[in-house]
Coordinates of N, CA and C in Angstrom, one line a residue:
M1 N 0.7 -1.2 0.2 CA -0.1 -0.1 -0.2 C 0.8 1.2 0.0
V2 N 0.3 2.3 -0.4 CA 1.0 3.6 -0.5 C 0.7 4.3 0.7
R3 N 1.4 4.9 1.4 CA 1.2 5.6 2.6 C 2.4 6.5 3.0
K4 N 2.0 7.4 4.1 CA 3.0 8.4 4.5 C 4.1 7.6 5.7
I5 N 5.1 8.1 5.3 CA 6.2 7.2 6.2 C 7.5 8.1 6.3
I6 N 8.4 7.8 7.2 CA 9.3 8.7 7.3 C 10.2 8.2 6.3
E7 N 11.7 9.1 6.0 CA 12.4 8.8 5.0 C 13.9 9.9 5.9
I8 N 14.9 8.9 6.1 CA 16.1 9.5 6.6 C 17.2 9.8 5.9
C9 N 17.8 11.1 5.6 CA 18.8 11.4 4.8 C 20.4 10.9 5.7
E10 N 20.7 9.9 5.2 CA 22.0 9.6 5.8 C 23.3 10.7 5.8
E11 N 23.1 11.4 4.7 CA 24.3 12.6 4.7 C 23.9 13.3 5.7
K12 N 22.8 13.9 6.0 CA 22.2 15.0 7.2 C 22.5 14.4 8.5
C13 N 22.4 13.1 8.6 CA 22.3 12.4 10.0 C 23.7 12.4 10.7
N14 N 23.7 13.2 12.0 CA 25.0 13.1 12.7 C 25.1 12.2 13.6
G15 N 24.2 11.2 13.6 CA 24.4 9.9 14.7 C 24.1 10.4 15.8
C16 N 23.3 11.4 16.2 CA 22.8 11.5 17.8 C 22.2 10.7 18.3
G17 N 21.2 9.9 17.7 CA 20.5 9.0 18.3 C 19.0 9.4 19.0
A18 N 18.9 10.9 18.7 CA 17.8 11.5 19.4 C 16.5 10.7 18.9
C19 N 16.5 10.7 17.6 CA 15.2 10.1 16.8 C 15.1 8.5 17.3
A20 N 16.1 7.9 17.6 CA 15.9 6.6 17.9 C 15.1 6.5 19.3
N21 N 15.5 7.4 20.1 CA 15.0 7.7 21.4 C 13.6 7.8 21.4
A22 N 13.1 8.9 20.5 CA 11.9 9.4 20.5 C 11.0 8.7 20.1
C23 N 11.4 7.7 19.0 CA 10.6 6.5 18.2 C 10.0 5.5 19.3
H24 N 8.8 5.8 19.6 CA 8.2 4.9 20.8 C 8.0 3.4 20.2
E25 N 7.8 3.4 18.8 CA 7.4 2.0 18.1 C 8.6 1.2 17.9
G26 N 9.8 1.9 17.9 CA 11.1 1.1 17.7 C 11.5 0.9 16.2
A27 N 10.9 1.8 15.4 CA 11.2 1.8 14.0 C 12.5 2.5 13.6
I28 N 13.4 2.9 14.5 CA 14.2 3.6 14.3 C 15.3 3.0 15.0
G29 N 16.8 2.8 14.5 CA 17.7 2.0 15.1 C 19.0 2.7 14.4
M30 N 20.2 2.7 15.4 CA 21.5 3.2 14.7 C 22.0 2.0 14.4
V31 N 22.2 2.3 13.1 CA 23.4 1.2 12.3 C 24.7 2.0 11.9
D32 N 25.8 1.3 12.3 CA 27.1 1.9 11.9 C 27.0 3.5 12.0
G33 N 26.5 4.1 13.2 CA 26.8 5.5 13.3 C 25.6 6.3 12.7
K34 N 24.7 5.7 12.3 CA 23.7 6.7 11.6 C 22.2 5.7 11.7
A35 N 21.3 6.9 11.8 CA 19.5 6.5 12.0 C 19.4 5.9 10.8
K36 N 18.4 4.6 11.1 CA 18.0 4.0 9.6 C 16.7 3.5 10.4
L37 N 15.8 3.6 9.1 CA 14.5 2.9 9.7 C 14.5 1.6 9.2
L38 N 14.5 0.6 10.6 CA 14.8 -0.7 10.5 C 13.5 -1.5 9.9
R39 N 12.1 -0.9 10.2 CA 11.1 -1.7 9.3 C 10.0 -0.7 9.2
D40 N 9.3 -0.9 7.9 CA 8.2 0.0 7.4 C 7.0 -0.3 8.4
D41 N 6.7 -1.7 9.0 CA 5.6 -1.8 9.7 C 5.7 -1.2 11.0
Y42 N 6.8 -0.7 11.3 CA 7.1 -0.2 12.9 C 6.7 1.0 12.9
C43 N 6.6 1.9 11.8 CA 6.4 3.3 11.5 C 5.2 3.4 11.5
D44 N 4.3 4.3 12.3 CA 3.2 4.9 12.6 C 2.7 5.8 11.5
G45 N 3.7 6.6 11.1 CA 3.7 7.9 10.3 C 3.2 8.9 11.2
L46 N 3.2 8.9 12.3 CA 2.8 10.1 13.2 C 4.1 11.2 13.1
G47 N 5.2 10.8 13.3 CA 6.2 11.6 13.1 C 6.6 12.3 14.5
D48 N 6.7 11.4 15.5 CA 7.2 11.9 16.7 C 8.9 12.1 16.8
C49 N 9.6 11.4 15.8 CA 10.9 11.6 15.6 C 11.5 13.1 14.8
L50 N 10.5 13.6 13.9 CA 11.0 14.8 13.5 C 11.4 15.9 14.2
P51 N 10.6 16.3 15.1 CA 11.2 17.4 15.9 C 12.4 17.4 16.8
T52 N 12.8 16.1 17.0 CA 14.1 15.8 17.6 C 15.2 15.6 17.0
C53 N 15.1 15.8 15.4 CA 16.2 16.0 14.8 C 16.8 16.9 14.8
P54 N 18.1 17.1 15.3 CA 18.9 18.4 15.1 C 19.5 18.7 13.9
T55 N 19.4 18.2 12.7 CA 20.1 18.5 11.4 C 19.2 18.4 10.3
G56 N 17.8 18.0 10.8 CA 16.7 18.1 9.6 C 16.9 17.1 8.7
A57 N 17.4 15.8 9.0 CA 17.5 14.7 8.3 C 16.4 13.6 8.0
I58 N 15.3 13.7 8.8 CA 14.3 13.1 8.6 C 13.2 14.1 8.0
T59 N 12.6 13.1 7.1 CA 11.1 14.2 6.6 C 10.3 12.9 6.1
F60 N 8.9 13.4 5.9 CA 8.0 12.5 5.3 C 7.9 12.3 3.9
V61 N 7.6 11.0 3.4 CA 7.6 10.9 1.9 C 6.0 9.9 2.0
E62 N 5.5 10.1 0.6 CA 4.6 9.1 0.2 C 5.0 7.8 -0.6
R63 N 5.1 6.6 -0.1 CA 5.6 5.4 -1.0 C 4.9 4.1 -0.7
E64 N 5.2 3.3 -1.5 CA 4.8 2.1 -1.3 C 5.5 1.2 0.2
A65 N 4.6 0.9 0.8 CA 5.1 0.6 2.3 C 4.3 -0.4 2.9
A66 N 4.7 -1.3 3.8 CA 4.0 -2.3 4.5 C 3.1 -1.4 5.6
E67 N 1.9 -2.0 5.8 CA 1.1 -1.2 6.7 C 1.5 -1.3 8.1
Y68 N 1.4 -0.3 8.7 CA 1.7 -0.4 10.3 C 0.9 -1.4 11.3
D69 N 1.9 -2.1 11.7 CA 1.5 -3.4 12.6 C 1.9 -3.1 14.0
E70 N 0.3 -2.7 14.6 CA 0.5 -2.3 16.1 C 1.1 -4.0 16.8
Q71 N 0.5 -4.8 16.5 CA 0.7 -6.1 17.4 C 2.3 -6.4 17.0
A72 N 2.9 -6.1 16.0 CA 4.4 -6.5 16.0 C 5.2 -5.4 16.6
V73 N 4.9 -4.6 16.6 CA 5.2 -3.3 17.8 C 5.2 -3.5 19.1
I74 N 4.2 -3.9 19.4 CA 3.8 -4.5 21.1 C 4.9 -5.8 21.3
A75 N 4.9 -6.5 20.2 CA 5.9 -7.6 20.6 C 7.1 -7.4 20.8
H76 N 7.6 -6.3 19.7 CA 9.0 -5.7 19.7 C 9.4 -4.9 21.0
K77 N 8.7 -4.1 21.4 CA 8.5 -3.5 23.0 C 8.9 -4.3 23.9
K78 N 8.4 -5.6 24.0 CA 8.3 -6.6 24.9 C 9.4 -7.0 24.9
T79 N 10.3 -7.4 23.7 CA 11.4 -7.9 23.4 C 12.7 -6.9 24.0
K80 N 12.2 -5.6 23.7 CA 13.4 -4.7 24.2 C 13.4 -4.6 25.7
Q81 N 12.5 -4.4 26.6 CA 12.4 -4.5 27.6 C 12.9 -5.4 28.4
S82 N 12.9 -6.8 27.8 CA 13.4 -7.9 28.1 C 15.0 -7.9 28.2
G83 N 15.6 -7.0 27.5 CA 16.9 -6.7 27.2 C 17.6 -7.4 26.1
E84 N 17.0 -8.0 25.2 CA 17.6 -8.5 24.3 C 17.7 -8.1 23.1
V85 N 17.4 -6.6 23.1 CA 17.4 -5.9 21.7 C 18.0 -4.2 22.5
P86 N 19.2 -3.9 22.1 CA 19.7 -2.5 22.2 C 18.6 -1.5 21.8
I87 N 18.6 -0.5 22.5 CA 17.6 0.7 22.0 C 18.8 1.9 21.5
G88 N 18.9 2.2 20.2 CA 19.7 2.9 19.6 C 21.0 2.8 20.0
C89 N 21.9 3.8 20.0 CA 23.5 3.5 20.4 C 23.9 3.9 21.5
P90 N 24.0 3.7 22.6 CA 24.1 3.8 23.9 C 25.6 4.8 24.0
G91 N 26.4 4.9 23.1 CA 27.5 5.6 23.3 C 27.1 7.0 22.6
Q92 N 26.1 7.2 21.9 CA 25.7 8.5 21.3 C 24.1 9.0 22.1
Q93 N 23.7 8.6 22.9 CA 22.4 9.0 23.7 C 23.0 10.5 24.6
M94 N 22.0 11.2 24.4 CA 22.2 12.5 25.0 C 22.0 12.5 26.4
R95 N 23.1 13.1 27.2 CA 22.8 13.2 28.6 C 23.1 14.4 29.1
H96 N 22.8 15.0 30.2 CA 23.3 16.4 30.7 C 23.2 15.8 31.9
F97 N 24.4 16.3 33.1 CA 24.8 15.9 34.4 C 24.3 16.9 35.2
E98 N 24.1 17.0 36.2 CA 23.8 18.0 37.2 C 24.8 17.8 38.0
R99 N 26.2 18.5 37.8 CA 27.4 18.4 38.5 C 27.2 19.2 40.1
A100 N 26.9 20.2 40.0 CA 26.8 21.0 41.3 C 25.9 20.4 42.1
K101 N 24.8 19.7 41.9 CA 24.1 19.1 42.8 C 24.5 17.7 43.6
V102 N 25.4 17.0 42.6 CA 26.2 15.8 43.2 C 27.0 16.4 43.9
E103 N 27.9 17.3 43.9 CA 29.0 18.0 44.5 C 28.2 18.2 46.2
E104 N 27.1 19.2 45.9 CA 26.6 19.4 47.2 C 26.3 18.2 48.3
Q105 N 25.9 17.0 47.7 CA 25.0 16.1 48.2 C 26.4 14.9 48.7
A106 N 27.7 15.4 48.3 CA 28.6 14.3 48.8 C 29.1 14.6 50.1
P107 N 29.5 13.5 50.7 CA 30.0 13.7 52.1 C 31.4 14.5 52.2
A108 N 31.5 15.2 53.4 CA 32.7 16.3 53.2 C 33.9 15.4 53.5
E109 N 33.9 14.1 53.8 CA 35.1 13.4 53.8 C 35.5 13.0 52.5
I110 N 34.9 12.8 51.3 CA 35.4 12.2 50.1 C 36.4 13.4 49.7
V111 N 37.4 12.9 49.2 CA 38.2 14.0 48.7 C 38.6 13.6 47.2
Q112 N 38.3 12.6 46.7 CA 38.6 12.2 45.4 C 37.9 13.1 44.5
P113 N 38.7 13.6 43.5 CA 38.1 14.6 42.4 C 37.0 13.9 41.8
M114 N 36.0 15.0 41.5 CA 34.9 14.5 40.5 C 35.0 14.9 39.1
S115 N 34.6 14.4 38.5 CA 34.6 14.5 36.9 C 33.5 15.9 36.9
Q116 N 34.0 16.8 35.9 CA 33.2 18.0 35.7 C 32.8 18.1 34.2
L117 N 32.7 16.8 33.4 CA 32.0 16.8 32.3 C 30.4 17.2 32.3
G118 N 30.1 18.0 31.6 CA 28.5 18.5 31.8 C 27.4 17.5 31.1
Q119 N 28.0 17.1 30.0 CA 27.1 16.4 29.2 C 27.6 15.4 28.6
W120 N 26.8 14.5 27.6 CA 27.2 13.6 26.8 C 26.4 13.4 25.5
P121 N 26.9 13.2 24.2 CA 28.3 12.8 23.9 C 29.2 14.3 24.4
C122 N 30.5 14.3 24.2 CA 31.4 15.4 23.9 C 32.1 15.4 22.7
Q123 N 31.9 14.6 21.9 CA 32.8 14.7 20.8 C 32.0 15.5 19.8
I124 N 32.8 16.6 19.0 CA 32.3 17.7 18.0 C 31.4 16.8 17.4
K125 N 31.9 15.9 16.6 CA 31.6 15.0 15.6 C 30.0 14.5 15.9
L126 N 29.7 14.4 17.4 CA 28.7 13.4 17.6 C 27.7 14.3 18.3
V127 N 28.0 15.4 19.0 CA 27.3 16.1 19.6 C 26.0 16.6 18.9
P128 N 24.7 16.7 19.3 CA 23.6 17.4 18.5 C 23.7 19.1 18.5
V129 N 23.3 19.5 17.3 CA 23.4 20.9 17.4 C 22.7 21.6 18.1
N130 N 21.4 21.2 18.3 CA 20.3 21.8 19.4 C 19.8 21.4 20.6
A131 N 21.1 20.9 21.4 CA 20.9 20.1 22.3 C 20.2 21.1 23.6
P132 N 19.4 20.9 24.4 CA 19.1 21.8 25.5 C 20.1 22.5 26.5
Y133 N 21.1 21.5 26.5 CA 22.3 22.0 27.7 C 23.0 23.2 27.4
F134 N 22.9 23.4 25.8 CA 23.4 24.7 25.1 C 22.9 25.7 25.4
D135 N 21.5 26.1 25.9 CA 20.9 27.1 26.4 C 21.5 28.0 27.7
G136 N 22.2 29.0 27.2 CA 22.8 29.8 28.4 C 24.2 29.2 28.7
A137 N 24.5 28.4 27.8 CA 25.9 27.7 28.5 C 27.2 28.5 28.3
K138 N 28.3 28.2 28.8 CA 29.7 28.6 28.9 C 30.2 27.4 28.0
L139 N 30.8 27.8 26.8 CA 31.2 26.8 25.9 C 32.7 26.5 25.8
L140 N 33.1 25.2 26.1 CA 34.6 24.9 26.2 C 34.8 23.8 24.8
I141 N 35.7 24.5 24.2 CA 36.1 24.0 22.8 C 37.6 23.3 23.2
A142 N 37.8 21.9 23.3 CA 39.4 21.5 23.6 C 39.6 20.5 22.8
A143 N 41.0 20.5 22.6 CA 41.8 19.6 22.0 C 41.8 18.4 22.7
D144 N 41.5 16.9 21.9 CA 41.5 15.9 22.8 C 42.8 15.5 24.0
C145 N 44.0 16.1 23.4 CA 45.2 15.6 24.3 C 45.2 16.8 25.6
T146 N 44.5 17.8 25.6 CA 44.6 18.7 26.5 C 44.1 18.1 28.0
A147 N 43.3 17.3 28.1 CA 42.8 16.5 29.3 C 43.9 15.8 29.8
Y148 N 44.6 15.1 28.7 CA 46.0 14.0 29.3 C 47.2 14.9 29.7
A149 N 47.2 16.1 29.1 CA 48.5 17.0 29.3 C 48.3 17.7 30.5
Y150 N 47.2 18.3 30.5 CA 47.0 19.3 31.7 C 46.1 18.8 32.9
A151 N 47.1 18.5 34.0 CA 46.4 17.5 35.2 C 45.1 18.1 35.8
N152 N 44.9 19.4 35.9 CA 43.9 20.0 36.4 C 42.5 20.6 35.4
M153 N 42.7 19.7 34.4 CA 41.7 20.0 33.3 C 40.0 20.2 33.7
H154 N 39.6 19.2 34.7 CA 38.2 19.1 34.9 C 38.0 20.4 35.9
Q155 N 39.0 20.6 36.8 CA 38.5 21.8 37.8 C 38.6 23.4 37.3
D156 N 39.9 23.7 36.3 CA 40.0 24.7 35.9 C 39.5 25.1 34.4
F157 N 39.1 24.2 33.5 CA 38.3 24.7 32.7 C 37.0 23.9 32.3
M158 N 36.6 22.8 32.7 CA 35.5 22.1 32.4 C 34.5 22.3 33.3
K159 N 34.8 22.6 34.7 CA 33.9 22.9 35.8 C 32.9 24.3 34.9
G160 N 31.5 23.8 35.4 CA 30.5 24.8 34.6 C 30.6 24.9 33.4
K161 N 31.2 24.3 32.5 CA 31.2 24.6 31.1 C 30.5 23.3 30.4
I162 N 30.0 23.5 29.2 CA 29.5 22.5 28.1 C 30.7 22.1 27.3
T163 N 31.2 21.1 27.5 CA 32.9 20.6 26.6 C 32.6 19.8 25.4
L164 N 33.3 20.5 24.3 CA 33.0 19.8 23.2 C 34.6 19.7 22.7
I165 N 35.2 18.2 22.3 CA 36.5 18.0 22.5 C 36.4 17.5 20.8
G166 N 37.8 17.6 20.3 CA 37.9 17.2 18.9 C 39.5 17.1 18.9
C167 N 39.8 16.6 17.6 CA 41.2 16.6 17.1 C 41.3 16.8 15.4
P168 N 41.4 18.1 15.0 CA 41.2 18.1 13.4 C 42.2 17.1 12.7
K169 N 43.7 16.6 13.2 CA 44.5 16.0 12.3 C 43.9 14.5 12.3
L170 N 43.3 14.0 13.8 CA 42.6 12.7 13.4 C 41.4 12.4 12.6
D171 N 40.6 13.5 13.1 CA 39.2 13.7 12.4 C 39.5 13.8 11.0
D172 N 40.4 14.6 10.7 CA 40.5 15.0 9.2 C 39.2 15.6 8.6
I173 N 38.6 16.6 9.4 CA 37.6 17.2 8.9 C 37.4 19.0 9.5
D174 N 36.7 19.7 8.9 CA 36.8 21.2 9.2 C 35.6 21.2 10.0
Y175 N 35.6 21.5 11.5 CA 34.6 21.6 12.4 C 33.9 22.9 12.5
S176 N 34.3 23.8 11.7 CA 33.7 25.4 11.9 C 32.2 25.1 11.4
E177 N 31.8 24.5 10.5 CA 30.3 24.3 10.0 C 29.5 24.2 11.0
K178 N 29.8 22.9 11.6 CA 29.2 22.5 12.9 C 29.4 23.5 14.1
L179 N 30.3 23.9 14.8 CA 30.6 24.9 15.7 C 29.8 26.6 15.2
T180 N 29.6 26.6 13.9 CA 28.8 27.9 13.5 C 27.3 27.6 13.9
E181 N 26.8 26.5 13.3 CA 25.7 26.2 13.9 C 25.2 26.2 15.2
I182 N 26.0 25.4 16.2 CA 26.0 25.5 17.6 C 26.0 26.7 18.2
I183 N 26.6 27.6 17.7 CA 26.8 29.0 18.3 C 25.8 29.9 17.6
K184 N 25.4 29.7 16.3 CA 24.2 30.5 16.0 C 23.0 30.4 16.5
Q185 N 22.9 28.9 16.9 CA 21.5 28.4 17.1 C 20.9 28.4 18.5
N186 N 22.0 28.7 19.4 CA 21.8 28.5 20.6 C 22.4 29.7 21.6
D187 N 21.9 30.1 22.7 CA 22.2 31.1 23.6 C 23.8 30.7 24.2
I188 N 24.9 30.8 23.7 CA 26.0 30.6 24.0 C 26.6 32.0 24.9
Q189 N 27.0 31.9 26.0 CA 27.4 33.1 26.8 C 28.9 33.4 26.7
S190 N 29.7 32.1 26.5 CA 31.3 32.4 26.5 C 31.8 31.3 25.8
I191 N 33.0 31.5 25.2 CA 33.7 30.5 24.5 C 35.1 30.4 25.3
T192 N 35.5 29.1 25.6 CA 37.0 29.3 25.8 C 37.5 28.0 25.0
I193 N 38.6 28.4 24.2 CA 39.2 27.3 23.4 C 40.6 26.7 24.1
V194 N 40.8 25.7 24.3 CA 41.9 24.9 24.7 C 42.5 24.1 23.8
R195 N 43.9 24.3 23.6 CA 44.5 23.7 22.5 C 46.1 23.5 23.2
M196 N 46.7 22.2 22.3 CA 47.9 22.0 22.8 C 49.1 23.2 21.7
E197 N 50.3 23.1 22.4 CA 51.0 24.1 21.5 C 51.5 23.4 20.1
V198 N 51.1 22.0 20.0 CA 51.6 21.6 18.6 C 50.9 22.2 17.5
P199 N 51.4 22.3 16.2 CA 51.1 23.1 15.2 C 49.5 22.4 14.5
C200 N 49.2 21.2 14.8 CA 47.9 20.6 14.5 C 46.8 21.2 15.2
C201 N 47.1 21.3 16.4 CA 46.0 22.2 17.2 C 45.6 23.3 16.7
G202 N 46.2 23.9 15.7 CA 46.0 25.2 15.0 C 44.6 25.2 14.2
G203 N 44.3 23.9 13.8 CA 43.0 23.7 13.0 C 41.8 23.8 13.7
L204 N 41.9 23.4 15.2 CA 41.0 23.5 16.0 C 40.6 24.9 16.5
E205 N 41.7 25.7 16.6 CA 41.5 27.2 17.1 C 41.0 28.0 15.9
L206 N 41.5 27.7 14.5 CA 40.9 28.3 13.4 C 39.4 28.1 13.3
A207 N 39.0 26.8 13.4 CA 37.6 26.5 13.2 C 36.8 27.1 14.1
A208 N 37.1 27.2 15.5 CA 36.5 28.0 16.5 C 36.2 29.3 16.2
K209 N 37.4 30.1 15.8 CA 37.4 31.4 15.5 C 36.4 31.7 14.3
K210 N 36.6 30.8 13.1 CA 35.7 30.9 11.9 C 34.4 30.9 12.4
A211 N 33.9 29.9 13.3 CA 32.9 29.5 13.7 C 32.1 30.9 14.4
L212 N 32.9 31.3 15.3 CA 32.5 32.4 15.9 C 32.3 33.8 15.0
Q213 N 33.1 33.8 14.1 CA 32.9 35.0 13.0 C 31.8 34.9 12.1
N214 N 31.8 33.6 11.7 CA 30.5 33.2 10.8 C 28.8 33.0 11.5
S215 N 29.0 33.1 12.9 CA 27.7 33.4 13.7 C 27.0 34.6 13.7
G216 N 28.1 35.6 13.3 CA 27.5 36.9 13.4 C 27.2 37.5 15.0
K217 N 27.5 36.6 16.1 CA 27.4 37.0 17.3 C 28.7 37.4 18.1
F218 N 28.5 38.3 18.9 CA 29.7 39.1 19.7 C 29.6 38.3 21.0
I219 N 30.5 37.3 21.5 CA 30.7 36.6 22.3 C 31.9 36.6 23.0
P220 N 32.1 36.9 24.3 CA 33.5 36.9 24.9 C 34.2 35.4 24.5
W221 N 35.3 35.5 24.3 CA 36.1 34.3 24.0 C 37.6 34.5 24.5
Q222 N 38.3 33.3 24.7 CA 39.6 33.2 25.0 C 40.2 31.9 24.3
I223 N 41.4 32.1 24.1 CA 42.5 30.8 23.9 C 43.6 30.6 24.9
V224 N 43.6 29.4 25.4 CA 44.5 28.8 26.1 C 45.3 27.5 25.4
T225 N 46.5 27.9 25.5 CA 47.5 26.9 25.1 C 48.3 26.1 26.3
I226 N 48.3 24.8 26.1 CA 48.6 23.9 27.0 C 50.0 23.4 26.3
S227 N 51.4 23.4 27.1 CA 52.5 22.9 26.4 C 52.7 21.3 26.6
V228 N 53.4 20.9 25.8 CA 53.3 19.3 25.8 C 53.7 18.8 26.9
D229 N 54.2 19.5 28.1 CA 54.7 19.1 29.6 C 53.7 19.3 30.5
G230 N 52.5 20.0 29.7 CA 51.5 20.0 30.7 C 51.2 21.4 31.6
Q231 N 52.1 22.4 31.0 CA 52.0 23.6 31.4 C 51.1 24.8 30.8
I232 N 50.5 25.8 31.5 CA 49.7 26.8 30.6 C 50.7 27.7 30.1
K233 N 50.9 27.8 28.7 CA 52.0 29.0 28.2 C 51.2 30.4 28.1
E234 N 52.0 31.3 28.7 CA 51.7 32.7 28.8 C 51.8 33.2 27.3

């Protein structure tokens, strides 16, 4: 039968997994880091997944498709609840952490340092453009290696910020387009760029500067450079 059903553009999909989590019928799954319509008969054509997609990769089309099968969906849900089928990609499911509340509740005798990562995912390639944690956020754009080179990265730079990490040399991509959309579409309060002193980190700094310029916004920003022996360079 010909009916209305979703279509997912693989090129636009950033693999955030938001649509897979929003699909109550389990019609969408993550395959090789991309959202896929797993079965036509699981899709009811109502489009709960559409507004969750940060890149506009999901649209409606009219095509030949199997009729929506409510009983098959119910059986599928029972299988998922039993733990036999994973829901989406766990590594890319969006999460927001309330670090301040956790610290307030921690016993005074606990002296072990606590993570200050404010959200998940944190890789620039994986983070959604319109995530709710960007609203009013202080943004930290950091090179992968900085957290290993600088011992107090969490307390000095990550605390109270939303952290995005990447390595332009390893990813071999230009981050500026995605960073531009994050800055343009959200209420970002400030931007801190933390990079290593090595030349390849210049790509991250350049991408952040380009994104800020292309966004058309005037936002306070700073660059901090870490030496390979873990010191802040003046």
